[in-house]
Amino acid sequence: MNTSVEELQQQTAIVSRVRQPSATTAPVSPAATKTRPQTLLAIPVGACIALAIHFLVPKREPVAPTHYYPLLLFVLLGLGLLGLALYPFLEGLRKWMRYMCPMLGVATMTAGIWELATSCLGLLPLPYFPGPEGVFGSMVSDYKLLFDSTWHSLILLTSGYFIGVIIALITGVTIGWFPHARYWGMPLLKIVGPIPATAWIPLAMVIAPSALLSAVGLISLAVWFPVTMLTASGISSTRASYLDVARTLGARPLYLVFRVAIPAAMPNIFIGLFMGLGTSFLTLVVAENVGVKSGLGWYVSWAQGWAEYGKVYGALIIMAAFFSTIMTVLFKVRDRVLVWQKGVIKW
Amino acid sequence: MVAVSEPATIEGSSLRVRGTSKYFAAVNGAAVGALALDKVSLFVSAGELVSIVGPSGCGKSTLLRLIAGLTVASEGELLVGDEPITAPSAERGLVFQDPNLFPWLTVRRNIEAGLVARRVLKQERGQVDKFMRLVGLEGFADAFPHHLSGGMAQRVALARAMINHPKVLLLDEPLGALDAFTRMRMQDEVLRLWQARRTTMLLVTHDIDEAIYMSDRIVIMTPRPGRIEQIIPVKMNRPRDRSSPDFLGLRSDILQTMHFAGRSLGGNGA
């Protein structure tokens, strides 16, 4: 299953030979069939609009003395123009720009609209809704603590997630494969599993020697249930004929479990891994608020305690980027492991 | 096409089925269980290719599963050579109508599966290329099964079963899902593999032409309970002409035996 990039390319080559031009093309945005100049100009135009709002529209609300937000807009403008300049020369960049430019352009413009609604027109009340300078400025000025919080969240999340997944794979395969384990394990799983991991917090705080360990335990528990459930159901629904074929090929039980049942259950296992990741984010944020005095979840409520809403939104933005990056990594792993499904299912 | 074979060394073993019955217990709802096989006896000599034909429900597939060791007989004994059959083994390969390739493995890895399962991949890696060539799939080593056509997939399944050099190869309607032309070509392929290795082959089929074209003997079974009605030897030289008078004569004999000839309307063929 560990295929290198060359191998993958070879596979695609063969695939396209077997089945003539069809599903092997890369994801294409709806607008990418023909590149219009508006598409490529989206980022510079968006940045210019936002800058115009920033510098030309008079402010009604007091604004932080920093100038990080216009700096960011200038950087975006510069990058957008640089992209335009390099556009004819780099094939990879062309693809990326065709796909990303409309989205990024609209996002930049949204920042301008936001500033218009907050700092300029004062439509949303302070201190709950600061303008872009308030948010972006506080992100930059507090970068040390934010970085530290992100790092702690990452450590906590990955340790809890991996411990949970490892235990879940063991229990899931056991329950799915052995009828006795199924008899005893399934009722336990069905009764205890649906309790949200966060509901165990009072017990976890009593049992665990430290807040950090209790948080790791809670995240593991949150991941454990969906992964176990889906692994078990995937294993037990392995097509009997695969197992029959393997037996007539001389397979021993270890082969049947590790080389037939588990690969056959892989699509299911990945659904469990994705569900578990979702619940682990939730549990992470709650656990950081309760016992652990670090991490992004803690940072958000700490900043809220000081009524520094700029920092709250800054942390939320970091959180969004952090969680979606982890999600993307898991998608990449799935694409790698389940590459054989390409063409079987709607990818 | 099938070349006239020089007598290759016979890789197959003889197969003896003696007074074998298989009774399926009543599943919830059904009042009584079903007798799928009723005291079936059959001897297949080493290197022979025998077909089993009969209407659905006559126990052909049950018989094959018993020989494969995937189910246990209620009564009677089954022997490969002198060894009683107790469990599935690499000595008795099985190919189904559905190729049942492992979708998560490439063609090459599928063919290797038997070697991996027996933990001899390192010593016998050379076999993989040989068998891929034998079934004409060298170019598709890294393709995944769902990109293959039905005929190609079935060839992979054959190579996968044969790489273990089984003494008996059980074929459960292996060509049943293929279109008529692919099927005829695959019949030649299977014959070529058989002549190269002289594996004992037991072929279950719905297709009487296929049975006559390929086998040394044809076993006709009847359903409820599954019994052997008649065993007909095919004494024609290979390659056989599908439209020769001998072929067609044998064909109508078999249809008559199975009450499908269509001349007597009172027949009770079901």
Coordinates of C-alpha atoms in Angstrom, one line a residue:
Chain A
M1 CA 0.0 0.0 0.0
N2 CA 3.0 2.3 0.3
T3 CA 3.1 3.5 -3.3
S4 CA 5.6 6.1 -4.3
V5 CA 4.8 9.0 -6.5
E6 CA 6.3 7.4 -9.5
E7 CA 4.2 4.4 -9.0
L8 CA 1.1 6.4 -8.7
Q9 CA 2.0 8.2 -11.9
Q10 CA 2.6 4.9 -13.6
Q11 CA -0.8 3.7 -12.4
T12 CA -2.6 6.7 -13.8
A13 CA -0.8 6.2 -17.1
I14 CA -2.0 2.6 -17.2
V15 CA -5.4 3.6 -16.1
S16 CA -5.8 6.1 -18.8
R17 CA -4.6 3.4 -21.2
V18 CA -7.2 1.0 -20.0
R19 CA -10.0 3.4 -19.9
Q20 CA -9.8 6.2 -22.3
P21 CA -10.0 9.9 -21.2
S22 CA -12.4 10.0 -18.3
A23 CA -12.2 10.6 -14.6
T24 CA -8.4 11.0 -14.3
T25 CA -8.3 14.8 -14.7
A26 CA -7.4 17.0 -11.7
P27 CA -10.2 18.9 -9.9
V28 CA -11.3 21.8 -12.1
S29 CA -13.1 24.9 -10.9
P30 CA -16.3 25.7 -12.8
A31 CA -14.7 28.9 -14.1
A32 CA -11.4 27.2 -15.2
T33 CA -12.5 26.0 -18.6
K34 CA -11.7 29.4 -20.1
T35 CA -9.7 31.9 -18.0
R36 CA -11.2 35.3 -18.0
P37 CA -9.1 38.3 -17.1
Q38 CA -11.5 39.1 -14.2
T39 CA -10.5 35.8 -12.6
L40 CA -6.8 36.7 -12.6
L41 CA -7.4 40.2 -11.4
A42 CA -9.6 39.2 -8.5
I43 CA -6.9 39.4 -5.8
P44 CA -5.4 42.8 -6.8
V45 CA -8.8 44.3 -7.4
G46 CA -10.1 42.9 -4.1
A47 CA -7.1 44.3 -2.3
C48 CA -7.5 47.7 -3.9
I49 CA -11.1 48.0 -2.9
A50 CA -10.3 47.0 0.7
L51 CA -7.4 49.5 0.7
A52 CA -9.7 52.2 -0.7
I53 CA -12.2 51.6 2.1
H54 CA -9.4 51.6 4.7
F55 CA -7.8 54.9 3.6
L56 CA -10.7 56.9 2.1
V57 CA -13.8 56.2 4.2
P58 CA -13.8 58.2 7.4
K59 CA -13.8 56.1 10.6
R60 CA -16.5 56.5 13.2
E61 CA -15.0 54.2 15.8
P62 CA -11.7 54.5 17.6
V63 CA -9.1 52.3 15.8
A64 CA -6.0 50.6 17.2
P65 CA -2.9 52.6 16.5
T66 CA -1.2 49.7 14.6
H67 CA -1.1 49.4 10.9
Y68 CA -0.9 45.6 10.4
Y69 CA -4.1 45.4 8.4
P70 CA -3.2 47.8 5.6
L71 CA 0.2 46.1 5.5
L72 CA -1.5 42.8 5.0
L73 CA -3.5 44.2 2.2
F74 CA -0.4 45.7 0.5
V75 CA 1.3 42.3 0.8
L76 CA -1.8 40.6 -0.8
L77 CA -1.8 43.2 -3.6
G78 CA 1.9 42.6 -4.2
L79 CA 1.5 38.9 -4.3
G80 CA -1.5 39.2 -6.6
L81 CA 0.5 41.3 -9.0
L82 CA 3.5 39.0 -8.8
G83 CA 1.2 36.1 -9.6
L84 CA 0.0 38.0 -12.7
A85 CA 3.6 38.6 -13.8
L86 CA 4.6 35.0 -13.4
Y87 CA 1.3 33.6 -14.8
P88 CA 2.5 33.0 -18.4
F89 CA 5.6 31.1 -17.2
L90 CA 4.6 28.6 -14.6
E91 CA 2.1 25.8 -15.4
G92 CA 1.5 24.8 -11.8
L93 CA 0.9 28.4 -10.8
R94 CA -1.6 28.8 -13.7
K95 CA -3.7 25.9 -12.5
W96 CA -3.6 27.1 -8.9
M97 CA -4.5 30.7 -9.8
R98 CA -7.3 29.7 -12.0
Y99 CA -8.8 27.7 -9.1
M100 CA -8.0 30.0 -6.2
C101 CA -8.2 33.5 -7.5
P102 CA -12.0 34.0 -7.4
M103 CA -12.1 32.7 -3.8
L104 CA -9.2 34.7 -2.5
G105 CA -10.4 37.8 -4.3
V106 CA -13.8 37.6 -2.7
A107 CA -12.2 36.9 0.7
T108 CA -10.1 40.0 0.5
M109 CA -13.1 42.1 -0.5
T110 CA -15.0 40.7 2.4
A111 CA -12.4 42.1 4.7
G112 CA -13.1 45.5 3.2
I113 CA -16.8 45.1 3.7
W114 CA -16.2 44.0 7.3
E115 CA -14.2 47.2 7.9
L116 CA -17.0 49.2 6.3
A117 CA -19.5 47.6 8.6
T118 CA -17.5 48.0 11.8
S119 CA -14.9 50.8 12.0
C120 CA -16.4 53.0 9.3
L121 CA -20.1 52.8 9.8
G122 CA -20.3 51.4 13.3
L123 CA -23.1 49.1 12.5
L124 CA -21.9 46.4 14.9
P125 CA -21.4 47.3 18.6
L126 CA -17.9 47.5 20.2
P127 CA -16.2 45.8 22.0
Y128 CA -17.8 42.6 20.6
F129 CA -17.2 43.3 16.9
P130 CA -13.8 44.9 16.3
G131 CA -12.7 45.9 12.9
P132 CA -10.0 44.0 10.9
E133 CA -7.2 46.1 12.4
G134 CA -8.4 45.1 15.9
V135 CA -8.3 41.4 15.0
F136 CA -5.3 41.2 12.8
G137 CA -3.3 43.7 14.9
S138 CA -3.9 41.6 18.1
M139 CA -3.0 38.4 16.3
V140 CA 0.4 40.0 15.3
S141 CA 1.1 41.6 18.6
D142 CA 0.2 38.5 20.6
Y143 CA 1.8 36.0 18.2
K144 CA 4.0 34.4 20.9
L145 CA 1.1 33.3 23.1
L146 CA -0.9 32.3 20.1
F147 CA 1.9 30.2 18.7
D148 CA 2.4 28.6 22.1
S149 CA -1.3 27.9 22.4
T150 CA -1.4 26.4 19.0
W151 CA 1.6 24.2 19.8
H152 CA 0.0 23.0 23.0
S153 CA -3.3 22.2 21.2
L154 CA -1.4 20.3 18.6
I155 CA 0.4 18.2 21.1
L156 CA -2.7 17.5 23.1
L157 CA -4.8 16.7 20.0
T158 CA -2.4 14.4 18.3
S159 CA -1.5 12.4 21.4
G160 CA -5.2 12.0 22.3
Y161 CA -6.1 11.2 18.7
F162 CA -3.4 8.6 18.1
I163 CA -3.9 6.8 21.4
G164 CA -7.6 6.7 20.7
V165 CA -7.2 5.5 17.2
I166 CA -4.8 2.7 18.2
I167 CA -7.0 1.4 20.9
A168 CA -10.0 1.8 18.7
L169 CA -8.4 -0.2 15.9
I170 CA -7.5 -3.0 18.3
T171 CA -11.0 -3.2 19.9
G172 CA -12.7 -2.6 16.5
V173 CA -10.9 -5.5 14.8
T174 CA -11.4 -7.8 17.8
I175 CA -15.1 -7.0 18.0
G176 CA -15.6 -7.3 14.3
W177 CA -13.7 -10.5 13.8
F178 CA -14.4 -12.7 16.9
P179 CA -18.0 -13.6 17.5
H180 CA -17.3 -13.9 21.3
A181 CA -15.8 -10.5 21.4
R182 CA -18.8 -9.2 19.5
Y183 CA -21.2 -10.7 22.0
W184 CA -19.6 -9.1 25.0
G185 CA -18.1 -6.0 23.3
M186 CA -21.0 -4.7 21.2
P187 CA -23.5 -4.1 24.1
L188 CA -20.8 -2.2 26.0
L189 CA -20.0 -0.2 22.9
K190 CA -23.6 0.6 22.2
I191 CA -24.3 1.7 25.8
V192 CA -21.2 3.5 26.8
G193 CA -20.1 4.8 23.3
P194 CA -22.8 7.4 22.6
I195 CA -22.2 9.3 25.8
P196 CA -20.3 12.4 24.7
A197 CA -16.7 12.3 25.9
T198 CA -17.2 15.7 27.5
A199 CA -19.8 14.3 29.8
W200 CA -17.1 12.2 31.5
I201 CA -15.2 15.4 32.6
P202 CA -16.2 15.2 36.3
L203 CA -15.0 11.6 36.5
A204 CA -11.9 12.2 34.4
M205 CA -10.8 15.1 36.7
V206 CA -11.2 12.7 39.7
I207 CA -9.4 9.7 38.2
A208 CA -6.6 11.3 36.2
P209 CA -3.4 12.3 38.1
S210 CA -3.2 15.6 36.0
A211 CA -5.4 17.8 34.0
L212 CA -3.3 17.1 30.9
L213 CA -3.7 13.4 31.2
S214 CA -7.4 13.7 31.8
A215 CA -7.7 15.8 28.6
V216 CA -5.7 13.2 26.6
G217 CA -8.0 10.5 28.0
L218 CA -11.1 12.4 27.0
I219 CA -9.9 13.1 23.5
S220 CA -9.0 9.4 23.1
L221 CA -12.4 8.4 24.3
A222 CA -14.1 10.8 21.9
V223 CA -12.1 9.2 19.0
W224 CA -12.4 5.7 20.2
F225 CA -16.2 5.3 19.9
P226 CA -16.7 6.2 16.2
V227 CA -13.5 4.5 15.1
T228 CA -14.3 1.3 17.0
M229 CA -17.9 1.2 15.7
L230 CA -17.0 1.7 12.1
T231 CA -14.0 -0.6 12.2
A232 CA -16.1 -3.4 13.8
S233 CA -18.8 -3.0 11.2
G234 CA -16.4 -2.8 8.4
I235 CA -14.6 -6.0 9.5
S236 CA -17.7 -8.0 10.1
S237 CA -19.2 -7.0 6.7
T238 CA -16.1 -8.2 4.7
R239 CA -17.4 -10.1 1.7
A240 CA -17.4 -13.8 2.6
S241 CA -16.2 -14.7 -0.9
Y242 CA -12.9 -12.7 -0.4
L243 CA -12.3 -14.8 2.7
D244 CA -13.2 -18.0 0.8
V245 CA -10.8 -17.2 -2.0
A246 CA -8.0 -16.3 0.5
R247 CA -8.5 -19.6 2.3
T248 CA -8.2 -21.6 -0.9
L249 CA -5.0 -19.7 -1.6
G250 CA -3.6 -21.1 1.6
A251 CA -4.2 -18.1 3.9
R252 CA -3.9 -18.5 7.6
P253 CA -6.0 -16.5 10.1
L254 CA -3.4 -13.7 10.4
Y255 CA -3.6 -13.2 6.6
L256 CA -7.4 -13.2 6.7
V257 CA -7.5 -10.5 9.3
F258 CA -4.6 -8.3 8.2
R259 CA -4.6 -8.7 4.5
V260 CA -8.3 -9.3 3.7
A261 CA -10.6 -8.1 6.5
I262 CA -8.7 -4.9 7.4
P263 CA -8.1 -3.7 3.8
A264 CA -11.7 -4.5 3.0
A265 CA -12.8 -2.4 6.1
M266 CA -10.5 0.5 5.2
P267 CA -13.2 2.7 3.6
N268 CA -15.3 2.3 6.7
I269 CA -12.3 2.8 9.0
F270 CA -11.6 6.2 7.4
I271 CA -15.2 7.3 7.9
G272 CA -14.7 6.5 11.6
L273 CA -11.4 8.4 11.5
F274 CA -13.1 11.5 10.1
M275 CA -15.9 11.4 12.5
G276 CA -13.5 10.9 15.4
L277 CA -11.5 13.9 14.2
G278 CA -14.6 16.0 14.4
T279 CA -15.4 14.9 18.0
S280 CA -11.8 15.2 19.0
F281 CA -11.8 19.0 18.0
L282 CA -14.8 19.5 20.1
T283 CA -13.4 17.6 23.1
L284 CA -10.1 19.4 22.8
V285 CA -11.6 22.8 23.1
V286 CA -13.8 21.9 26.0
A287 CA -11.0 20.1 27.8
E288 CA -8.7 23.0 27.4
N289 CA -11.3 25.2 29.0
V290 CA -11.9 23.0 32.0
G291 CA -8.7 21.6 33.3
V292 CA -5.8 22.4 31.0
K293 CA -4.7 26.0 31.2
S294 CA -3.2 26.2 27.7
G295 CA -4.1 25.8 24.1
L296 CA -6.3 27.6 21.7
G297 CA -9.6 26.7 23.5
W298 CA -8.2 28.2 26.7
Y299 CA -6.9 31.3 24.8
V300 CA -10.3 32.1 23.5
S301 CA -12.0 32.1 26.9
W302 CA -9.1 33.8 28.5
A303 CA -9.2 36.7 26.0
Q304 CA -13.0 36.8 26.4
G305 CA -12.5 37.2 30.1
W306 CA -10.5 40.4 29.4
A307 CA -13.1 41.5 26.8
E308 CA -10.4 41.5 24.1
Y309 CA -12.6 40.3 21.3
G310 CA -10.0 41.0 18.7
K311 CA -7.9 38.2 20.3
V312 CA -11.0 36.0 20.4
Y313 CA -11.5 36.3 16.7
G314 CA -7.8 36.0 16.0
A315 CA -7.7 32.7 17.9
L316 CA -10.8 31.5 16.1
I317 CA -9.1 32.2 12.8
I318 CA -6.0 30.3 13.9
M319 CA -8.3 27.5 15.1
A320 CA -10.0 27.3 11.8
A321 CA -6.8 27.1 9.9
F322 CA -5.4 24.6 12.4
F323 CA -8.3 22.2 12.3
S324 CA -8.8 22.4 8.5
T325 CA -5.1 21.7 8.0
I326 CA -5.3 18.6 10.1
M327 CA -8.5 17.6 8.2
T328 CA -6.6 18.1 4.9
V329 CA -3.8 15.9 6.1
L330 CA -6.2 13.1 6.9
F331 CA -7.8 13.5 3.4
K332 CA -4.4 13.2 1.9
V333 CA -3.7 10.0 3.9
R334 CA -7.1 8.6 2.8
D335 CA -6.4 9.5 -0.9
R336 CA -3.1 7.6 -0.6
V337 CA -4.5 4.5 1.2
L338 CA -7.7 4.2 -0.7
V339 CA -6.3 5.0 -4.1
W340 CA -7.8 1.8 -5.3
Q341 CA -11.3 3.2 -4.9
K342 CA -10.7 5.9 -7.5
G343 CA -13.1 5.0 -10.3
V344 CA -15.2 2.7 -8.1
I345 CA -16.9 5.4 -6.1
K346 CA -17.5 9.1 -6.8
W347 CA -14.2 10.4 -5.7
Chain B
M1 CA -5.7 -21.8 -30.4
V2 CA -5.1 -25.0 -28.5
A3 CA -2.1 -26.8 -29.7
V4 CA -1.9 -30.5 -29.7
S5 CA -0.3 -31.1 -26.3
E6 CA 2.8 -33.2 -25.8
P7 CA 2.2 -35.2 -22.6
A8 CA 3.3 -32.7 -19.9
T9 CA 4.1 -33.8 -16.4
I10 CA 0.9 -34.2 -14.6
E11 CA 0.7 -31.7 -11.7
G12 CA -2.8 -32.8 -10.7
S13 CA -3.9 -35.3 -8.2
S14 CA -6.8 -37.7 -8.4
L15 CA -10.0 -36.8 -6.6
R16 CA -12.4 -39.2 -4.9
V17 CA -15.9 -38.3 -3.6
R18 CA -17.4 -41.3 -1.9
G19 CA -21.1 -41.4 -0.7
T20 CA -21.0 -37.7 0.1
S21 CA -24.2 -36.0 1.4
K22 CA -24.7 -32.4 2.4
Y23 CA -27.7 -31.5 4.5
F24 CA -28.5 -27.8 5.2
A25 CA -30.3 -27.4 8.5
A26 CA -33.6 -25.6 8.5
V27 CA -33.1 -21.8 8.8
N28 CA -35.9 -19.9 10.6
G29 CA -39.0 -20.1 8.6
A30 CA -38.4 -23.2 6.6
A31 CA -40.1 -26.2 8.0
V32 CA -37.5 -28.8 7.0
G33 CA -33.8 -28.5 6.0
A34 CA -32.6 -29.1 2.5
L35 CA -30.7 -32.1 1.2
A36 CA -28.3 -30.4 -1.2
L37 CA -26.3 -33.5 -2.1
D38 CA -27.5 -37.1 -1.7
K39 CA -24.8 -39.8 -1.6
V40 CA -22.8 -38.5 -4.4
S41 CA -19.8 -40.6 -5.6
L42 CA -17.3 -39.5 -8.2
F43 CA -13.8 -40.4 -9.2
V44 CA -11.7 -37.9 -11.2
S45 CA -8.3 -39.2 -12.2
A46 CA -5.1 -37.1 -12.0
G47 CA -4.9 -34.5 -14.8
E48 CA -8.5 -35.0 -15.9
L49 CA -10.8 -32.2 -16.9
V50 CA -14.4 -33.0 -15.8
S51 CA -17.4 -30.7 -16.2
I52 CA -20.5 -30.8 -14.0
V53 CA -23.7 -29.6 -15.6
G54 CA -27.2 -29.4 -14.2
P55 CA -30.0 -27.0 -13.4
S56 CA -29.7 -24.6 -10.6
G57 CA -30.2 -26.1 -7.1
C58 CA -28.6 -29.5 -8.1
G59 CA -25.8 -29.1 -5.7
K60 CA -22.9 -28.4 -8.1
S61 CA -21.6 -25.5 -6.2
T62 CA -22.1 -27.3 -2.9
L63 CA -20.0 -30.1 -4.2
L64 CA -17.3 -27.7 -5.2
R65 CA -17.3 -26.0 -1.8
L66 CA -17.0 -29.4 -0.1
I67 CA -14.0 -30.3 -2.2
A68 CA -12.5 -26.9 -1.6
G69 CA -12.9 -27.6 2.1
L70 CA -15.0 -24.5 2.7
T71 CA -17.9 -26.5 4.0
V72 CA -18.0 -29.9 5.8
A73 CA -19.9 -32.9 4.4
S74 CA -22.7 -34.3 6.5
E75 CA -21.8 -37.8 5.4
G76 CA -19.3 -39.6 3.2
E77 CA -15.7 -38.9 2.5
L78 CA -13.6 -36.8 0.1
L79 CA -10.0 -37.5 -0.8
V80 CA -7.4 -35.8 -2.8
G81 CA -4.9 -38.5 -3.7
D82 CA -5.0 -40.5 -0.5
E83 CA -5.5 -37.4 1.8
P84 CA -8.9 -36.7 3.2
I85 CA -10.1 -33.2 2.8
T86 CA -10.6 -31.5 6.1
A87 CA -10.0 -27.8 5.6
P88 CA -9.3 -25.3 2.7
S89 CA -5.8 -25.5 1.3
A90 CA -3.7 -24.1 -1.4
E91 CA -3.7 -27.5 -3.0
R92 CA -7.2 -26.9 -4.1
G93 CA -7.7 -23.7 -5.9
L94 CA -11.1 -22.1 -6.5
V95 CA -12.3 -19.7 -9.1
F96 CA -15.8 -18.2 -8.9
Q97 CA -18.0 -16.7 -11.5
D98 CA -17.2 -13.3 -9.9
P99 CA -13.5 -13.0 -10.2
N100 CA -13.4 -11.8 -6.5
L101 CA -10.1 -10.1 -7.0
F102 CA -9.1 -8.1 -4.0
P103 CA -9.9 -4.5 -5.1
W104 CA -7.3 -2.9 -2.9
L105 CA -4.5 -4.8 -4.6
T106 CA -3.0 -4.2 -8.0
V107 CA -3.1 -7.0 -10.6
R108 CA 0.4 -8.0 -9.7
R109 CA -0.3 -8.0 -5.9
N110 CA -3.5 -10.1 -6.6
I111 CA -1.5 -12.7 -8.4
E112 CA 1.1 -12.7 -5.7
A113 CA -1.5 -13.2 -3.0
G114 CA -1.2 -17.0 -2.9
L115 CA 2.6 -16.8 -2.5
V116 CA 2.2 -14.2 0.3
A117 CA -0.4 -16.3 2.0
R118 CA 1.9 -19.3 2.0
R119 CA 4.8 -17.0 3.0
V120 CA 7.0 -18.1 0.0
L121 CA 6.9 -14.8 -2.0
K122 CA 10.7 -14.3 -1.6
Q123 CA 11.6 -17.7 -2.9
E124 CA 9.1 -17.7 -5.8
R125 CA 8.9 -14.1 -6.9
G126 CA 9.9 -15.2 -10.4
Q127 CA 6.6 -17.1 -10.7
V128 CA 4.6 -13.9 -10.7
D129 CA 6.0 -12.7 -14.0
K130 CA 5.7 -16.1 -15.5
F131 CA 2.0 -16.4 -14.6
M132 CA 1.3 -12.8 -15.7
R133 CA 2.8 -13.7 -19.1
L134 CA 0.9 -16.9 -19.2
V135 CA -2.4 -15.1 -19.0
G136 CA -1.2 -12.2 -21.1
L137 CA -1.4 -9.4 -18.5
E138 CA 2.2 -8.1 -18.4
G139 CA 1.1 -4.6 -19.3
F140 CA -1.4 -4.4 -16.5
A141 CA 0.7 -5.2 -13.5
D142 CA 0.0 -2.0 -11.7
A143 CA -3.6 -1.5 -12.7
F144 CA -6.3 -2.0 -10.1
P145 CA -9.0 -4.7 -10.6
H146 CA -11.9 -2.3 -11.4
H147 CA -10.1 -1.0 -14.4
L148 CA -10.1 -4.5 -16.0
S149 CA -12.7 -5.9 -18.3
G150 CA -14.5 -9.1 -17.2
G151 CA -12.3 -11.3 -19.3
M152 CA -9.1 -9.8 -18.0
A153 CA -10.3 -9.9 -14.4
Q154 CA -11.1 -13.6 -14.8
R155 CA -7.6 -14.2 -16.2
V156 CA -6.1 -12.6 -13.2
A157 CA -8.3 -14.8 -11.0
L158 CA -7.1 -17.9 -12.9
A159 CA -3.4 -16.8 -12.6
R160 CA -3.9 -16.2 -8.9
A161 CA -5.4 -19.6 -8.3
M162 CA -2.7 -21.4 -10.5
I163 CA 0.3 -19.7 -9.0
N164 CA 0.1 -22.1 -6.1
H165 CA 0.3 -25.0 -8.5
P166 CA -2.8 -26.6 -7.1
K167 CA -3.4 -30.3 -7.5
V168 CA -7.0 -29.7 -8.1
L169 CA -8.5 -26.5 -9.7
L170 CA -12.2 -26.0 -9.0
L171 CA -14.0 -23.7 -11.4
D172 CA -17.4 -22.5 -10.4
E173 CA -18.9 -21.1 -13.6
P174 CA -15.8 -19.1 -14.2
L175 CA -16.9 -17.9 -17.6
G176 CA -20.6 -17.5 -16.9
A177 CA -20.6 -13.7 -16.7
L178 CA -18.6 -13.2 -19.9
D179 CA -20.0 -12.4 -23.4
A180 CA -20.2 -15.2 -25.9
F181 CA -17.0 -14.3 -27.8
T182 CA -14.8 -13.6 -24.7
R183 CA -16.1 -16.8 -23.3
M184 CA -15.0 -18.9 -26.3
R185 CA -11.6 -17.3 -26.2
M186 CA -11.3 -17.9 -22.5
Q187 CA -12.3 -21.5 -23.0
D188 CA -9.2 -21.9 -25.1
E189 CA -7.1 -20.1 -22.5
V190 CA -8.3 -22.4 -19.7
L191 CA -7.6 -25.4 -21.9
R192 CA -4.1 -24.1 -22.7
L193 CA -3.4 -23.6 -18.9
W194 CA -4.7 -27.1 -18.3
Q195 CA -2.6 -28.7 -21.0
A196 CA 0.5 -26.8 -19.8
R197 CA 0.1 -27.9 -16.2
R198 CA -2.2 -31.0 -16.3
T199 CA -3.9 -29.8 -13.2
T200 CA -7.0 -31.8 -12.3
M201 CA -9.9 -29.5 -13.2
L202 CA -13.5 -29.7 -12.1
L203 CA -15.6 -27.2 -14.0
V204 CA -19.1 -26.3 -13.0
T205 CA -21.0 -24.8 -15.9
H206 CA -24.5 -24.0 -17.2
D207 CA -23.3 -24.1 -20.8
I208 CA -23.5 -27.5 -22.4
D209 CA -21.4 -26.5 -25.4
E210 CA -18.7 -25.3 -23.0
A211 CA -18.8 -28.7 -21.2
I212 CA -18.5 -30.6 -24.5
Y213 CA -15.8 -28.3 -25.9
M214 CA -13.6 -28.6 -22.9
S215 CA -14.0 -31.7 -20.8
D216 CA -12.9 -35.3 -20.8
R217 CA -16.1 -36.3 -19.1
I218 CA -19.4 -34.6 -18.3
V219 CA -21.2 -35.2 -15.1
I220 CA -25.0 -34.5 -15.3
M221 CA -26.7 -33.7 -12.0
T222 CA -30.3 -33.5 -11.0
P223 CA -31.8 -31.3 -8.3
R224 CA -33.8 -31.9 -5.1
P225 CA -31.9 -33.8 -3.8
G226 CA -28.7 -33.2 -5.7
R227 CA -27.7 -36.5 -7.4
I228 CA -25.5 -37.6 -10.2
E229 CA -27.8 -38.6 -13.0
Q230 CA -25.2 -39.7 -15.6
I231 CA -21.5 -39.4 -16.5
I232 CA -20.9 -39.0 -20.2
P233 CA -17.3 -39.4 -21.6
V234 CA -16.4 -37.1 -24.5
K235 CA -14.2 -39.0 -26.9
M236 CA -13.3 -36.2 -29.4
N237 CA -9.8 -35.0 -30.1
R238 CA -8.9 -31.4 -29.1
P239 CA -9.3 -28.8 -30.5
R240 CA -12.9 -29.7 -31.0
D241 CA -15.1 -28.4 -33.7
R242 CA -18.2 -26.8 -32.2
S243 CA -20.2 -27.6 -35.3
S244 CA -19.1 -31.1 -36.1
P245 CA -21.8 -33.8 -36.2
D246 CA -20.2 -35.6 -33.3
F247 CA -20.3 -32.4 -31.2
L248 CA -23.9 -31.7 -32.1
G249 CA -24.9 -35.3 -31.6
L250 CA -23.5 -35.4 -28.1
R251 CA -25.2 -32.1 -27.4
S252 CA -28.6 -33.4 -28.2
D253 CA -27.9 -36.6 -26.2
I254 CA -27.1 -34.5 -23.1
L255 CA -30.2 -32.3 -23.6
Q256 CA -32.3 -35.5 -23.9
T257 CA -30.8 -36.8 -20.6
M258 CA -31.7 -33.5 -19.0
H259 CA -35.2 -33.6 -20.5
F260 CA -34.6 -30.3 -22.4
A261 CA -34.7 -31.8 -25.9
G262 CA -38.1 -30.3 -26.6
R263 CA -39.5 -33.3 -28.5
S264 CA -41.5 -34.9 -25.7
L265 CA -43.7 -32.2 -24.3
G266 CA -44.6 -34.4 -21.3
G267 CA -41.1 -34.2 -20.0
N268 CA -40.6 -33.0 -16.5
G269 CA -37.5 -30.9 -16.9
A270 CA -37.4 -28.0 -14.5

